[in-house]
Amino acid sequence: MKRTDRLTRADFNARAHLGRGFVVSERALVGAVPTIAITPVADGRTGAYESNVQDTWRMVQKVYDLITNEVTLPDGTPVRVVVAPEIVYGPRSGAIAQEYYAGQGVSANIWVSRSWAYSDELMSACMGVGSSEWQQAAYGLNQTDRPGAVWLKAFTAAMDEKKRPIFSIYNPDLESETGLLPPYVEERILRFARCAAAAAEMRGKNYLSVGNVSMGIIGSDVRRNLMQQYLGMGTVSFDMVGVRGRIDKGFYDHEELEQAFKFMKKRFKILYGKGKRPYSNDELLRECLAMTLVVRDLMIGNAKLADSSVGKRQGFQADVEWAQGANAIAAGTQGQRQWTDLYPNYDLTESLLCSSFDWNGYRAPMIVATENDSKNAIGMLVALLLTGMPQMFADIRTNWTPASVKKATGKDVKRVAPDGFIDKRNSGAGALDYAVDVFALLRGGKKMSVQEVAASLRKDGKLQQKLMDKACKGTTYMAAILEYFPGDGLSSHYRSPGGIPMTAYRYNAVGELLTCSVIEGQTIDLPKDVADRISAVTNETWPETYWVPRDMSSFEYMSRIGPNHDANSFGLIGADMLTLNAMLRVPVDMHNVPSDQIFRPTLWDRFGGDDFRACQTLGPLYG
Ligand code: MN
């Protein structure tokens, strides 16, 4: 075989003398676009093959169109879908598919069949080295003359015996092959594809820990092995002294800072503190914005910081290494207390980076967790990847029963919150989108899934403008209470509208085990005077969201959720969270997802549906 790609001494010499620079990537973060394969299989017998070939490819095209049309990453990049070069009907055609997929960077695969096939043998051929990390699903046609179910059951049983989890997709009703896929099949394929893409997107990227443990909060103890083994993610630690150093040395884009400063002044009501404060008003805003630019640059890098001509013009020393960033798909800022005793808190930084917009316009939200609570950041990352929408970090501040409200305010809230509600009020930061009911923004939005809302927003500039206007108008930045934050700060205050479907979630570390809790519910509108009173006795500078879980009291939620923080997503995404956690082998310790929506690999049934035992037997996906 001729080896035309062999490197020569001249190639190495060229590399040895090439200066380094900032290599611009296509997307904000470096990494391959998640790629899902579709593998058609069929009965290989001459005659049987020929009678299946056309309709099998038709099934494949429907699955292909569905995923390529509907599954998108938060930055709008469509998930890649590749298809086997030919129908797999034996070990050799299986190997051809495998070889092709290896070159395409596939990490998930959907087998599609309307006929019998030699399931175990095909699987063996297509399950090469490393593929235990792939996500697998199989879709068999429900028809009488074609034994899609027979193949599907034989195949998933073979996979179960080999402890290779596989999601099984089979329509309850007989399927017509003309027209679209049945809604049930569509929903399951999309759930599988969305979750597999999320798993692939986070893999190989990093969590950036800015600072360390905040005020003894166990969530901010970044567990590097858990990140790596369950999520396939690296962890980068950055001491907060580096943030101070970058600001002092002016190592950020000064033109962008001015643009940001103007944007903040124009778009937001800002209530600065009274009396003697550590900073003048403009100094405080500039300092908070500099922190914001620095944290963003630390996460995703910034080509301008490597450019000496920009540095010269703006007065900083360009540095290629410093400009790189950590390729971080999520981050957390410790803030309290070593930083906030001296300097402004990170509320403005977190609230803006976690939102879907800033002075540069509409963009993919980022994940920056308060108090470096990395276990909350994991949930926020997962939910962002599943929905494409910003996520809301929250302190589980107070459980309010109607009786407590009555006592405190004399008002009866039994109608809006018969089983109580949770005051979700982070200590100053929250994605600004949560000042808005995004489902009410667009016509028919109340009937849409959160992914449909996200898709509409991504393609409609007017809608984006509407969201940004409402979020800015609904938010007031308010000076921090110096008793808590001697270095001052600007907290994002808003009150979330009621009636928003909202899912709360939380990851927990129990020794070397990661678990997840996920509870669907909705926000509520309290009577204004009741909300004002609650705010006044709690902290009126912080963002507030009143939330009720579904089919349980708020007290039960309060009692059973792990720590002091949870995070929250627009939409009802419990079923997606269950599927993704099964993919990562993270058991779910509490959920309220209806049983007919639960979609996990068939292997879970072999453990009697016991999520903990299935996950324990398999171990972490990258363990
Ligand atoms: Mn907190």
Coordinates of C-alpha atoms and ligand atoms in Angstrom, one line a residue:
M1 CA 0.0 0.0 0.0
K2 CA 1.3 3.4 -0.9
R3 CA 1.7 5.7 2.0
T4 CA 1.3 9.2 0.6
D5 CA 0.4 10.7 4.0
R6 CA 3.8 9.7 5.6
L7 CA 5.5 12.8 7.1
T8 CA 9.0 13.6 6.0
R9 CA 11.9 15.3 7.8
A10 CA 11.0 18.5 6.0
D11 CA 7.5 18.3 7.5
F12 CA 8.9 18.0 11.0
N13 CA 11.4 20.8 10.3
A14 CA 8.6 23.1 9.2
R15 CA 6.6 22.3 12.3
A16 CA 9.7 22.9 14.5
H17 CA 10.1 26.4 13.1
L18 CA 6.4 27.4 13.0
G19 CA 5.6 30.0 15.7
R20 CA 2.5 29.4 17.7
G21 CA -0.6 31.5 17.6
F22 CA -4.3 31.3 18.5
V23 CA -5.8 28.7 16.3
V24 CA -9.3 29.9 15.6
S25 CA -11.9 27.1 15.8
E26 CA -15.2 26.9 13.9
R27 CA -17.3 26.9 17.1
A28 CA -16.6 28.7 20.4
L29 CA -15.2 25.5 21.8
V30 CA -12.8 23.1 20.2
G31 CA -14.2 19.6 19.5
A32 CA -15.9 17.4 16.9
V33 CA -19.6 17.9 16.2
P34 CA -21.5 15.0 17.8
T35 CA -22.1 12.4 15.1
I36 CA -24.9 9.8 15.1
A37 CA -24.8 6.8 12.7
I38 CA -27.8 5.1 11.3
T39 CA -27.3 1.5 10.4
P40 CA -29.9 -0.3 8.3
V41 CA -29.9 -4.1 8.7
A42 CA -31.7 -6.7 6.7
D43 CA -32.0 -10.4 6.1
G44 CA -29.1 -11.3 3.8
R45 CA -30.7 -14.2 2.0
T46 CA -30.9 -13.6 -1.7
G47 CA -34.5 -12.8 -2.5
A48 CA -35.3 -11.7 1.1
Y49 CA -32.7 -9.0 0.8
E50 CA -34.1 -7.7 -2.5
S51 CA -37.6 -7.7 -1.2
N52 CA -36.5 -5.5 1.8
V53 CA -33.9 -3.2 0.4
Q54 CA -36.1 -0.3 -0.8
D55 CA -38.4 -0.1 2.2
T56 CA -35.5 -0.4 4.6
W57 CA -33.8 2.6 3.0
R58 CA -37.1 4.5 3.2
M59 CA -37.2 3.9 6.9
V60 CA -33.6 5.1 7.2
Q61 CA -34.3 8.3 5.3
K62 CA -37.2 9.1 7.6
V63 CA -35.0 8.7 10.7
Y64 CA -32.2 10.7 9.0
D65 CA -34.5 13.6 8.1
L66 CA -36.1 13.6 11.5
I67 CA -32.8 13.9 13.4
T68 CA -31.1 16.3 11.0
N69 CA -34.2 18.6 11.0
E70 CA -34.8 18.5 14.8
V71 CA -31.7 17.9 16.8
T72 CA -29.5 21.0 17.2
L73 CA -26.8 22.0 19.7
P74 CA -27.3 25.1 21.7
D75 CA -25.1 27.2 19.4
G76 CA -27.4 26.2 16.4
T77 CA -25.0 23.6 15.0
P78 CA -27.0 20.7 13.7
V79 CA -26.0 17.3 15.0
R80 CA -24.1 15.3 12.3
V81 CA -25.8 12.1 11.0
V82 CA -24.0 9.5 8.9
V83 CA -25.4 6.5 7.3
A84 CA -23.8 3.1 6.6
P85 CA -22.5 2.8 3.0
E86 CA -24.6 -0.3 2.5
I87 CA -27.3 -2.3 4.4
V88 CA -25.6 -4.5 6.9
Y89 CA -26.6 -8.1 6.4
G90 CA -23.5 -10.0 7.5
P91 CA -20.2 -9.7 9.3
R92 CA -18.3 -8.2 6.4
S93 CA -20.9 -5.5 5.6
G94 CA -21.0 -4.8 9.3
A95 CA -17.2 -4.3 9.3
I96 CA -17.5 -1.9 6.4
A97 CA -20.0 0.2 8.4
Q98 CA -17.7 0.0 11.4
E99 CA -14.7 1.2 9.4
Y100 CA -16.6 4.1 8.0
Y101 CA -17.9 5.1 11.4
A102 CA -14.5 5.1 13.0
G103 CA -13.3 7.7 10.4
Q104 CA -16.4 9.8 11.0
G105 CA -16.1 10.1 14.8
V106 CA -19.4 8.4 15.5
S107 CA -20.4 8.1 19.2
A108 CA -24.0 6.9 18.9
N109 CA -25.8 4.5 16.5
I110 CA -29.3 3.7 15.6
W111 CA -30.0 0.3 14.0
V112 CA -33.0 0.2 11.8
S113 CA -34.8 -2.8 10.4
R114 CA -38.0 -4.1 9.0
S115 CA -36.8 -7.7 8.6
W116 CA -35.1 -10.5 10.3
A117 CA -31.3 -10.2 10.5
Y118 CA -28.6 -12.2 12.2
S119 CA -28.5 -9.9 15.2
D120 CA -25.7 -11.2 17.4
E121 CA -23.3 -11.7 14.5
L122 CA -23.9 -8.3 13.0
M123 CA -23.6 -6.7 16.4
S124 CA -20.2 -8.5 17.0
A125 CA -18.9 -7.1 13.7
C126 CA -20.1 -3.6 14.5
M127 CA -18.9 -3.5 18.1
G128 CA -15.2 -2.8 17.7
V129 CA -12.7 -1.5 20.3
G130 CA -14.0 1.5 22.3
S131 CA -17.6 1.2 21.3
S132 CA -18.7 0.3 24.7
E133 CA -18.8 4.1 25.1
W134 CA -21.2 4.5 22.2
Q135 CA -24.9 5.0 22.8
Q136 CA -26.9 2.4 21.0
A137 CA -30.6 2.2 19.9
A138 CA -32.6 -0.1 17.7
Y139 CA -35.8 0.7 15.8
G140 CA -37.8 -2.3 14.6
L141 CA -40.9 -1.9 12.4
N142 CA -44.2 -3.1 13.9
Q143 CA -45.8 -5.0 11.0
T144 CA -47.3 -8.4 10.5
D145 CA -45.5 -9.7 7.3
R146 CA -42.2 -8.2 8.4
P147 CA -40.7 -9.4 11.7
G148 CA -39.3 -6.1 12.9
A149 CA -40.2 -7.1 16.5
V150 CA -38.6 -10.6 16.2
W151 CA -35.3 -9.1 15.1
L152 CA -35.6 -6.3 17.7
K153 CA -36.1 -8.7 20.6
A154 CA -33.4 -11.1 19.4
F155 CA -31.0 -8.2 19.0
T156 CA -31.6 -6.4 22.3
A157 CA -31.4 -9.7 24.1
A158 CA -28.0 -10.3 22.5
M159 CA -26.9 -6.8 23.6
D160 CA -28.2 -7.4 27.1
E161 CA -26.3 -10.6 27.4
K162 CA -23.1 -8.8 26.5
K163 CA -23.9 -5.9 28.9
R164 CA -24.1 -3.4 26.1
P165 CA -27.1 -1.2 26.9
I166 CA -29.4 -0.5 24.0
F167 CA -32.6 1.5 23.7
S168 CA -35.4 -0.3 22.0
I169 CA -37.8 1.6 19.8
Y170 CA -41.1 -0.2 18.7
N171 CA -44.4 1.5 18.0
P172 CA -47.3 0.2 20.1
D173 CA -49.7 0.3 17.1
L174 CA -49.0 -1.4 13.7
E175 CA -47.1 1.0 11.5
S176 CA -48.0 2.2 8.0
E177 CA -44.9 2.5 5.9
T178 CA -46.3 5.3 3.8
G179 CA -46.1 8.7 5.3
L180 CA -44.3 10.0 8.3
L181 CA -42.9 8.0 11.3
P182 CA -45.5 7.5 14.0
P183 CA -45.4 10.1 16.7
Y184 CA -44.3 7.6 19.4
V185 CA -41.4 6.5 17.3
E186 CA -40.5 10.1 16.5
E187 CA -40.5 11.0 20.1
R188 CA -38.2 8.2 21.2
I189 CA -35.8 8.6 18.3
L190 CA -35.5 12.3 19.1
R191 CA -35.1 11.7 22.8
F192 CA -32.3 9.2 22.1
A193 CA -30.6 11.5 19.6
R194 CA -30.8 14.6 21.8
C195 CA -29.4 12.8 24.8
A196 CA -26.7 11.0 22.8
A197 CA -25.7 14.3 21.3
A198 CA -25.5 15.9 24.7
A199 CA -23.3 13.1 26.0
A200 CA -21.0 13.5 23.0
E201 CA -20.9 17.3 23.2
M202 CA -19.6 17.5 26.7
R203 CA -17.1 14.7 26.3
G204 CA -13.5 15.9 26.1
K205 CA -14.4 19.4 27.2
N206 CA -13.6 20.9 30.6
Y207 CA -15.1 22.3 33.8
L208 CA -13.3 25.4 34.8
S209 CA -13.0 25.9 38.5
V210 CA -12.4 29.7 39.2
G211 CA -11.3 29.6 42.8
N212 CA -12.0 26.8 45.2
V213 CA -14.5 25.8 47.8
S214 CA -16.9 28.6 48.8
M215 CA -17.9 28.9 52.4
G216 CA -17.6 25.2 53.1
I217 CA -20.2 24.3 50.5
I218 CA -19.6 20.6 49.5
G219 CA -20.9 21.2 46.0
S220 CA -17.9 23.4 45.2
D221 CA -15.5 20.6 46.0
V222 CA -14.8 19.8 42.4
R223 CA -14.6 16.0 42.1
R224 CA -12.2 15.5 39.2
N225 CA -12.7 11.7 38.9
L226 CA -16.4 11.9 38.9
M227 CA -16.3 14.5 36.1
Q228 CA -14.0 12.4 34.1
Q229 CA -15.6 9.0 34.7
Y230 CA -19.3 9.9 34.4
L231 CA -19.2 12.8 32.0
G232 CA -15.9 12.3 30.1
M233 CA -14.9 15.8 31.1
G234 CA -11.6 17.3 32.3
T235 CA -11.3 19.8 35.1
V236 CA -9.1 22.9 35.1
S237 CA -8.4 24.9 38.3
F238 CA -7.7 28.6 38.1
D239 CA -6.9 30.6 41.3
M240 CA -8.8 33.8 41.6
V241 CA -5.6 35.7 42.0
G242 CA -5.3 35.2 38.2
V243 CA -8.6 37.1 37.7
R244 CA -7.2 40.0 39.8
G245 CA -3.9 39.8 37.8
R246 CA -5.6 40.0 34.4
I247 CA -7.7 42.9 35.4
D248 CA -4.8 44.8 36.9
K249 CA -2.7 44.2 33.9
G250 CA -5.5 45.2 31.6
F251 CA -5.5 41.7 29.9
Y252 CA -9.0 41.9 28.3
D253 CA -10.5 43.6 25.3
H254 CA -10.8 47.2 26.3
E255 CA -13.0 48.1 23.3
E256 CA -15.4 45.3 24.2
L257 CA -15.5 46.6 27.8
E258 CA -16.6 50.0 26.6
Q259 CA -19.2 48.4 24.4
A260 CA -20.5 46.4 27.4
F261 CA -20.5 49.4 29.6
K262 CA -22.7 51.4 27.2
F263 CA -25.0 48.4 26.8
M264 CA -25.5 48.0 30.5
K265 CA -26.2 51.7 31.0
K266 CA -28.6 51.8 28.2
R267 CA -30.5 48.5 28.7
F268 CA -30.8 48.1 32.5
K269 CA -32.0 50.0 35.5
I270 CA -29.1 49.9 37.9
L271 CA -29.6 50.8 41.6
Y272 CA -26.3 51.6 43.1
G273 CA -25.8 51.6 46.8
K274 CA -26.1 54.6 49.1
G275 CA -23.6 56.0 51.5
K276 CA -19.9 55.2 51.5
R277 CA -19.1 52.4 49.1
P278 CA -15.9 50.7 48.0
Y279 CA -16.2 51.9 44.4
S280 CA -17.8 54.8 42.6
N281 CA -20.8 53.7 40.5
D282 CA -19.0 53.7 37.1
E283 CA -15.9 52.0 38.6
L284 CA -18.1 49.2 40.1
L285 CA -19.9 48.6 36.8
R286 CA -16.5 48.5 34.9
E287 CA -15.0 46.2 37.4
C288 CA -17.9 43.8 37.2
L289 CA -17.7 43.8 33.4
A290 CA -14.0 43.3 33.4
M291 CA -14.5 40.2 35.6
T292 CA -17.2 39.0 33.1
L293 CA -14.8 39.3 30.2
V294 CA -12.0 37.6 32.1
V295 CA -14.2 34.6 33.1
R296 CA -15.5 34.2 29.6
D297 CA -12.0 34.5 28.1
L298 CA -10.8 31.9 30.7
M299 CA -13.5 29.5 29.5
I300 CA -13.4 29.8 25.7
G301 CA -10.3 31.8 24.9
N302 CA -10.0 35.0 22.9
A303 CA -8.0 35.5 19.8
K304 CA -7.6 39.2 20.4
L305 CA -5.5 38.6 23.5
A306 CA -3.0 36.7 21.5
D307 CA -2.7 39.6 19.0
S308 CA 0.2 41.9 19.8
S309 CA -1.1 44.7 17.6
V310 CA -4.4 44.7 19.6
G311 CA -2.3 44.6 22.8
K312 CA -0.2 47.5 21.7
R313 CA -3.2 49.6 20.8
Q314 CA -5.1 48.8 24.0
G315 CA -2.1 48.8 26.4
F316 CA -1.7 45.1 27.4
Q317 CA 0.9 42.5 26.7
A318 CA -0.5 40.0 24.3
D319 CA 0.1 36.3 25.3
V320 CA -0.7 33.3 23.2
E321 CA -0.9 30.9 26.2
W322 CA -3.0 33.2 28.3
A323 CA -5.3 33.8 25.4
Q324 CA -6.1 30.1 24.9
G325 CA -8.7 29.6 27.7
A326 CA -9.6 26.2 29.1
N327 CA -11.9 24.9 26.4
A328 CA -14.5 24.9 29.2
I329 CA -18.1 24.0 28.5
A330 CA -19.0 24.9 32.1
A331 CA -17.5 26.8 34.9
G332 CA -18.0 28.0 38.4
T333 CA -16.8 31.1 40.3
Q334 CA -16.0 30.7 44.0
G335 CA -16.4 34.4 44.8
Q336 CA -17.3 34.2 48.4
R337 CA -15.4 34.9 50.5
Q338 CA -11.7 35.4 49.6
W339 CA -12.7 37.5 46.6
T340 CA -15.9 39.1 47.7
D341 CA -14.5 40.3 51.0
L342 CA -12.2 42.6 48.9
Y343 CA -13.8 42.9 45.4
P344 CA -17.2 42.9 43.8
N345 CA -19.1 39.7 43.7
Y346 CA -19.7 37.6 40.5
D347 CA -23.4 38.2 40.3
L348 CA -23.2 40.3 37.1
T349 CA -20.7 37.9 35.6
E350 CA -22.8 34.8 36.2
S351 CA -26.1 36.4 35.3
L352 CA -24.9 37.7 32.0
L353 CA -22.8 34.7 30.9
C354 CA -25.6 32.3 31.8
S355 CA -28.1 34.4 29.7
S356 CA -28.9 33.9 26.0
F357 CA -27.6 37.4 25.1
D358 CA -25.2 40.2 26.0
W359 CA -23.8 43.3 24.3
N360 CA -22.9 41.2 21.3
G361 CA -26.5 40.1 20.8
Y362 CA -28.2 36.8 21.0
R363 CA -25.9 33.8 21.5
A364 CA -25.7 30.3 23.1
P365 CA -26.0 30.6 26.9
M366 CA -22.9 29.6 28.9
I367 CA -22.8 27.8 32.2
V368 CA -21.2 29.6 35.2
A369 CA -22.3 28.2 38.5
T370 CA -22.5 30.3 41.7
E371 CA -20.1 29.6 44.5
N372 CA -18.2 27.2 42.2
D373 CA -21.0 24.6 42.9
S374 CA -19.7 22.2 40.2
K375 CA -22.4 19.6 41.0
N376 CA -25.0 22.1 40.1
A377 CA -23.0 23.2 37.1
I378 CA -23.1 19.6 35.8
G379 CA -26.9 19.7 35.9
M380 CA -27.0 23.1 34.2
L381 CA -24.7 21.8 31.5
V382 CA -26.8 18.7 30.9
A383 CA -30.0 20.7 30.8
L384 CA -28.6 23.3 28.5
L385 CA -27.4 20.7 26.1
L386 CA -30.8 19.0 26.2
T387 CA -32.9 22.1 25.7
G388 CA -30.6 24.8 24.1
M389 CA -32.0 27.2 26.7
P390 CA -30.3 29.1 29.6
Q391 CA -30.4 27.5 33.0
M392 CA -31.2 29.1 36.3
F393 CA -29.1 28.5 39.4
A394 CA -31.0 28.7 42.6
D395 CA -30.6 28.7 46.4
I396 CA -33.4 26.6 47.8
R397 CA -34.1 29.6 50.1
T398 CA -37.4 28.9 51.9
N399 CA -40.3 26.4 52.0
W400 CA -43.5 28.4 52.4
T401 CA -46.8 26.7 53.3
P402 CA -50.1 28.5 52.9
A403 CA -50.3 28.7 56.7
S404 CA -46.9 30.5 56.9
V405 CA -48.0 32.9 54.2
K406 CA -51.2 33.6 56.0
K407 CA -49.3 34.2 59.3
A408 CA -46.8 36.5 57.6
T409 CA -49.1 38.5 55.3
G410 CA -52.7 37.7 56.3
K411 CA -53.2 36.5 52.7
D412 CA -54.6 33.2 51.5
V413 CA -52.5 31.6 48.7
K414 CA -54.2 28.1 48.9
R415 CA -55.5 28.5 45.4
V416 CA -52.1 29.1 43.8
A417 CA -50.1 26.9 46.0
P418 CA -52.2 24.4 48.0
D419 CA -49.2 22.3 48.8
G420 CA -46.8 25.1 49.4
F421 CA -44.1 26.6 47.3
I422 CA -40.3 27.0 47.2
D423 CA -38.7 30.5 47.2
K424 CA -35.9 29.9 44.7
R425 CA -33.6 32.9 45.2
N426 CA -30.0 32.6 44.4
S427 CA -27.6 34.9 46.2
G428 CA -27.7 37.5 43.4
A429 CA -27.2 35.8 40.1
G430 CA -29.7 34.3 37.7
A431 CA -29.9 33.9 33.9
L432 CA -31.9 37.0 32.8
D433 CA -34.1 34.9 30.5
Y434 CA -35.9 33.8 33.6
A435 CA -37.4 37.2 34.0
V436 CA -39.5 36.2 31.1
D437 CA -42.0 33.4 30.3
V438 CA -40.3 32.2 27.0
F439 CA -43.3 30.0 26.2
A440 CA -45.6 33.1 26.1
L441 CA -43.2 35.0 23.7
L442 CA -44.4 33.3 20.5
R443 CA -47.7 32.3 19.1
G444 CA -48.6 28.8 20.1
G445 CA -45.6 28.7 22.4
K446 CA -47.6 27.4 25.3
K447 CA -48.1 24.2 23.4
M448 CA -44.5 23.8 22.3
S449 CA -41.7 21.8 23.8
V450 CA -38.8 23.7 25.2
Q451 CA -36.7 22.5 22.3
E452 CA -39.2 23.9 19.8
V453 CA -39.1 27.3 21.6
A454 CA -35.3 27.2 21.4
A455 CA -35.4 26.4 17.7
S456 CA -37.9 29.2 17.0
L457 CA -35.7 31.7 18.9
R458 CA -32.5 30.7 17.1
K459 CA -34.0 31.4 13.7
D460 CA -36.1 34.5 14.4
G461 CA -34.2 37.8 15.0
K462 CA -37.4 39.6 16.0
L463 CA -38.2 37.1 18.6
Q464 CA -34.7 37.3 20.0
Q465 CA -35.2 41.1 20.2
K466 CA -38.5 40.6 22.0
L467 CA -36.9 38.2 24.5
M468 CA -33.9 40.5 25.2
D469 CA -36.2 43.6 25.6
K470 CA -38.4 41.8 28.1
A471 CA -35.5 40.3 30.0
C472 CA -33.7 43.7 30.3
K473 CA -36.9 45.5 31.2
G474 CA -37.7 42.8 33.8
T475 CA -34.3 43.0 35.5
T476 CA -32.9 45.6 37.9
Y477 CA -29.2 45.4 38.8
M478 CA -29.0 46.2 42.5
A479 CA -26.0 47.0 44.7
A480 CA -25.0 44.2 47.0
I481 CA -25.6 44.3 50.7
L482 CA -22.2 45.2 52.1
E483 CA -22.8 43.1 55.2
Y484 CA -22.5 39.9 53.0
F485 CA -20.4 41.4 50.2
P486 CA -17.9 44.0 51.6
G487 CA -16.4 44.4 48.1
D488 CA -19.9 45.4 46.7
G489 CA -21.3 43.9 43.5
L490 CA -24.3 44.2 41.3
S491 CA -27.0 41.5 41.8
S492 CA -29.5 40.7 39.1
H493 CA -33.0 41.2 40.5
Y494 CA -36.1 40.0 38.7
R495 CA -39.3 38.1 39.6
S496 CA -40.0 35.1 37.3
P497 CA -43.6 35.1 35.9
G498 CA -45.9 32.3 37.0
G499 CA -47.2 29.5 34.9
I500 CA -43.8 28.5 33.3
P501 CA -43.3 24.8 33.2
M502 CA -40.0 24.3 35.0
T503 CA -37.9 21.3 35.9
A504 CA -35.6 21.3 38.9
Y505 CA -32.6 19.1 39.1
R506 CA -29.5 18.4 41.1
Y507 CA -26.5 16.1 40.9
N508 CA -25.1 14.7 44.1
A509 CA -21.9 12.9 45.0
V510 CA -22.2 10.1 47.5
G511 CA -18.7 8.8 48.0
E512 CA -17.6 7.8 44.5
L513 CA -21.2 7.6 43.2
L514 CA -22.9 10.3 41.3
T515 CA -26.7 10.5 41.6
C516 CA -29.3 12.9 40.1
S517 CA -32.6 14.2 41.3
V518 CA -35.1 15.7 38.8
I519 CA -38.5 17.0 39.6
E520 CA -40.9 18.7 37.1
G521 CA -43.2 21.5 38.2
Q522 CA -44.1 25.1 37.4
T523 CA -43.6 28.6 38.6
I524 CA -46.4 30.4 40.3
D525 CA -47.6 34.0 40.4
L526 CA -48.0 35.1 44.0
P527 CA -50.2 38.1 44.8
K528 CA -47.9 41.1 44.4
D529 CA -48.1 42.2 48.0
V530 CA -47.3 38.7 49.2
A531 CA -44.3 38.4 46.9
D532 CA -43.2 41.9 47.9
R533 CA -43.4 40.9 51.6
I534 CA -41.5 37.7 51.1
S535 CA -38.8 39.6 49.1
A536 CA -38.5 42.3 51.8
V537 CA -38.0 39.8 54.6
T538 CA -35.5 37.7 52.5
N539 CA -33.3 39.7 50.2
E540 CA -34.9 42.0 47.7
T541 CA -31.7 42.5 45.6
W542 CA -31.7 38.9 44.5
P543 CA -33.6 37.1 41.7
E544 CA -36.8 35.4 42.8
T545 CA -38.7 32.5 41.4
Y546 CA -41.6 30.9 43.2
W547 CA -42.0 27.2 42.2
V548 CA -44.2 24.3 42.9
P549 CA -43.3 20.6 42.2
R550 CA -45.9 18.4 40.5
D551 CA -47.6 15.7 42.5
M552 CA -45.7 16.4 45.7
S553 CA -45.7 19.1 48.3
S554 CA -43.0 21.7 48.3
F555 CA -42.0 20.4 51.7
E556 CA -41.5 16.9 50.4
Y557 CA -39.2 18.4 47.7
M558 CA -37.4 20.5 50.3
S559 CA -36.9 17.4 52.4
R560 CA -35.7 15.1 49.7
I561 CA -33.5 17.2 47.5
G562 CA -29.8 16.9 48.4
P563 CA -28.2 20.3 49.2
N564 CA -28.9 24.0 49.5
H565 CA -28.7 24.5 45.7
D566 CA -30.7 23.2 42.8
A567 CA -30.9 24.4 39.2
N568 CA -33.8 24.9 36.9
S569 CA -34.7 24.6 33.3
F570 CA -37.6 26.0 31.2
G571 CA -39.8 23.1 30.2
L572 CA -40.6 19.7 31.4
I573 CA -37.4 17.8 30.7
G574 CA -37.6 15.0 33.3
A575 CA -37.8 12.2 30.7
D576 CA -34.8 13.5 28.8
M577 CA -32.8 13.8 32.0
L578 CA -33.7 10.1 32.9
T579 CA -32.6 8.9 29.5
L580 CA -29.3 10.9 29.5
N581 CA -28.5 9.7 33.0
A582 CA -29.1 6.1 32.0
M583 CA -26.6 6.8 29.1
L584 CA -24.0 8.1 31.6
R585 CA -24.9 5.3 34.2
V586 CA -25.9 7.9 36.8
P587 CA -28.8 6.6 38.9
V588 CA -31.7 8.9 39.5
D589 CA -32.5 9.1 43.3
M590 CA -35.8 11.0 43.0
H591 CA -38.1 11.9 40.1
N592 CA -41.7 12.5 39.2
V593 CA -41.6 11.5 35.5
P594 CA -44.7 9.6 34.4
S595 CA -43.9 5.9 33.8
D596 CA -45.0 5.9 30.2
Q597 CA -42.3 8.5 29.4
I598 CA -39.4 6.7 31.0
F599 CA -37.0 5.6 28.2
R600 CA -34.0 3.6 29.3
P601 CA -32.0 0.7 27.8
T602 CA -33.6 -2.8 27.9
L603 CA -30.9 -3.9 30.3
W604 CA -32.7 -1.9 33.0
D605 CA -35.7 -4.3 32.7
R606 CA -33.4 -7.2 33.4
F607 CA -32.7 -5.6 36.7
G608 CA -36.4 -5.2 37.4
G609 CA -36.3 -1.6 36.5
D610 CA -33.8 -0.9 39.4
D611 CA -31.8 2.1 38.1
F612 CA -29.3 1.8 40.9
R613 CA -28.5 -1.8 40.3
A614 CA -28.3 -1.4 36.5
C615 CA -25.9 1.6 36.9
Q616 CA -23.9 -0.1 39.6
T617 CA -23.4 -3.2 37.4
L618 CA -22.3 -1.2 34.4
G619 CA -20.2 1.4 36.2
P620 CA -19.7 5.0 35.0
L621 CA -19.7 5.3 31.2
Y622 CA -16.0 6.3 31.1
G623 CA -15.0 4.5 34.3
Ligands
MN1 MN -25.8 29.8 47.5

